[in-house]
C-alpha angles and dihedrals in degrees: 000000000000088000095052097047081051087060095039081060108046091040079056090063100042086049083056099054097054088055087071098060091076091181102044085061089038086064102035089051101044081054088054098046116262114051099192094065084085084077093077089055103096101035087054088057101046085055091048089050085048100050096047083051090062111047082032102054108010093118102044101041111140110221120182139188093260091054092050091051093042095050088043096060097034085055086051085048088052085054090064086037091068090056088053117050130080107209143002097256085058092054088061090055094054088039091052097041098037109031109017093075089057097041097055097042083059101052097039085051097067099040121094111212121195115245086241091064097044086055101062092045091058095052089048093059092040089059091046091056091043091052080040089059088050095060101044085049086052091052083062093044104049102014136249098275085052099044096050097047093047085060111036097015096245146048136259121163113210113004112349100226101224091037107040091213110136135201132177146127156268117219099297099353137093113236087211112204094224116194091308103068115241133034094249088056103049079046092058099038088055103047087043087054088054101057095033086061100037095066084067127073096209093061104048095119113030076059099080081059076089108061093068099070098031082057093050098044084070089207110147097206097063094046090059096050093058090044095057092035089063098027086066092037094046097049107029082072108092104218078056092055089076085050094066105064082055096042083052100055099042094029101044098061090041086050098063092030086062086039100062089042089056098045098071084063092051097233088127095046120130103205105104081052087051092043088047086059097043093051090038090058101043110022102059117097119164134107117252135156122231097227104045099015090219090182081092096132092023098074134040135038084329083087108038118173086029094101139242095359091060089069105014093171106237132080094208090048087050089049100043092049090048101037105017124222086309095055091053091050099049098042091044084052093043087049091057104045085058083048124109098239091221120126092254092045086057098053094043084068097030085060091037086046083052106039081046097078092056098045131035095234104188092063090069112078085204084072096036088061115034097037100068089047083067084067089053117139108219111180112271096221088064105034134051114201119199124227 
């Protein structure tokens, strides 16, 4: 019984992974009949991770104060949400912004995985970056016209409104889509990969795979959060502090040489910030109180077509609104004590704590699904993990 749950689980996550590739199901369910029943993909396999969690783990779960605190406020929280909401589809859209991610950290916290079946996970996720890098190569080769209608039979520029999938551009170059969907999304799958692969030594260097299409996805945020990740990781290292001074001279005046290059080209341009603080100054318009939030329900992807405050661009402005200062403490706090308490660990949240208050993560399933893996016990006899 115990081996079966283990591959219940595995084959979850497995489940889990594909459900990030929106295009790959698109196309193996519009073969099959009926494309948007990709959309219960990843549902199916969060109750399928749950429920091997509980028959696997029901009599070692570790349960402390904090989580009895955290899931005490977050089910009083549930309570407000039900005033909120409109419908029951909306419900899944709160439930999966506001309470997945924790749910899952908790869960992949107290599960222990072999090294065998990480493994494989890991190489999973390094071939789906490597066919990801094809197709955005094959964007640049055939177009985008082309390449969308080669894969979902028409064109759309920008978000295709049935199918959600979404190109564009920056400056002269094409955001592709991939296999995933939508260039945030290729951006996220890929930096996720990376760290995902650089806490194993065995994949330091398949790791870099992933660079290619996190460069080519042209999303800010997710640059941001690798350059952090391996600033802190590079000089917090003490044979690197001497490097510095040097890094300084040579690197300062480079810097701003490769700055006012770039700027012709606006990557560097700071509008969109300076149009995030201007909406969310003057478009949101809901009650809520600074101490419990209380607009949980009112905001997100729960109202979707409403405008600015279905998106609002920012995790920790999503969070503040639904759970109040109370709620982002508790959850932050939460967050840390499932955390391995290794140095990359601790970068890894310090970039994503960082990239969070530009891009509302959760409403992305490629972050739902590969962070918590982060959390991911794998049993210490087989596998070394680096700090």
């Amino acid at each position: 019984m115990r081996v079966k749950l283990n591959k219940l689980f595995y084959w979850s996550i497995l489940l889990q992974i594909l459900a990030t590739q929106g295009i790959v199901t698109f196309l193996i369910f519009e073969y099959l009949g009926n494309w948007q029943l990709k959309k219960f993909i990843h549902p199916l396999s969060l109750l399928l991770i749950i429920i091997s969690f509980i028959f696997k783990a029901a009599k070692r779960i570790k349960i402390t104060l904090l989580d009895i605190l955290f899931f005490g406020y977050f089910l009083f929280l549930s309570i407000v949400l039900l005033f909120n909401i409109t419908n029951i589809e909306s419900l899944y859209i709160v439930f999966r912004e506001v309470y997945i991610l924790f749910i899952m950290i908790f869960i992949f916290s107290q599960i222990e995985l072999n090294k065998k079946d990480w493994y494989r996970i890991l190489n999973i996720i390094l071939f789906l970056l490597v066919l990801n890098t094809i197709f955005i190569i094959l964007t640049y080769t055939l177009g985008p016209e082309k390449y969308m209608k080669m894969i979902t039979g028409r064109y759309q520029w920008g978000i295709d409104p049935e199918y959600n999938f979404k190109i564009s551009n920056f400056y002269n170059f094409w955001r592709s889509p991939a296999l995933i969907g939508n260039p945030a999304s290729v951006a996220y799958f890929s930096v996720l990969g990376y760290l995902l692969m650089d806490q194993n030594p065995k994949f330091k260097n398949k790791k870099y795979v992933a660079l290619f299409p996190l460069i080519f996805s042209f999303v800010r945020s997710a640059y941001l959060v690798i350059i952090v990740y391996e600033f802190l990781k590079f000089f917090t290292k003490k044979k690197n502090l001497k490097k510095l001074i040097l890094i300084l001279k040579i690197g300062i005046p480079v810097l701003i040489f490769i700055i006012l290059f770039l700027t012709k080209y606006d990557i560097f341009s700071m509008y969109s910030l300076y149009d995030r603080f201007y909406l969310w100054s003057n478009q949101i318009n809901v009650n809520y109180n600074i101490f419990y939030g209380g607009a949980i329900g009112k905001i997100g992807g729960g109202v979707r077509g409403v405008g600015f405050i279905d998106t609002l661009d920012s995790y920790w402005l999503l969070m503040f609104l639904s759970t109040g200062f109370i709620g982002v403490v508790i959850s932050s706090l939460f967050v840390y004590e499932k955390s391995k308490k290794k140095n990359k660990f601790m970068f890894i949240l310090i970039a994503f704590f960082l990239s969070a208050f530009l891009v509302n993560l959760t409403q992305s399933i490629v972050f739902l699904v590969l962070f918590p893996l982060l959390f991911l016990k794998i049993k210490e006899d087989t596998l070394k993990v680096e700090n």
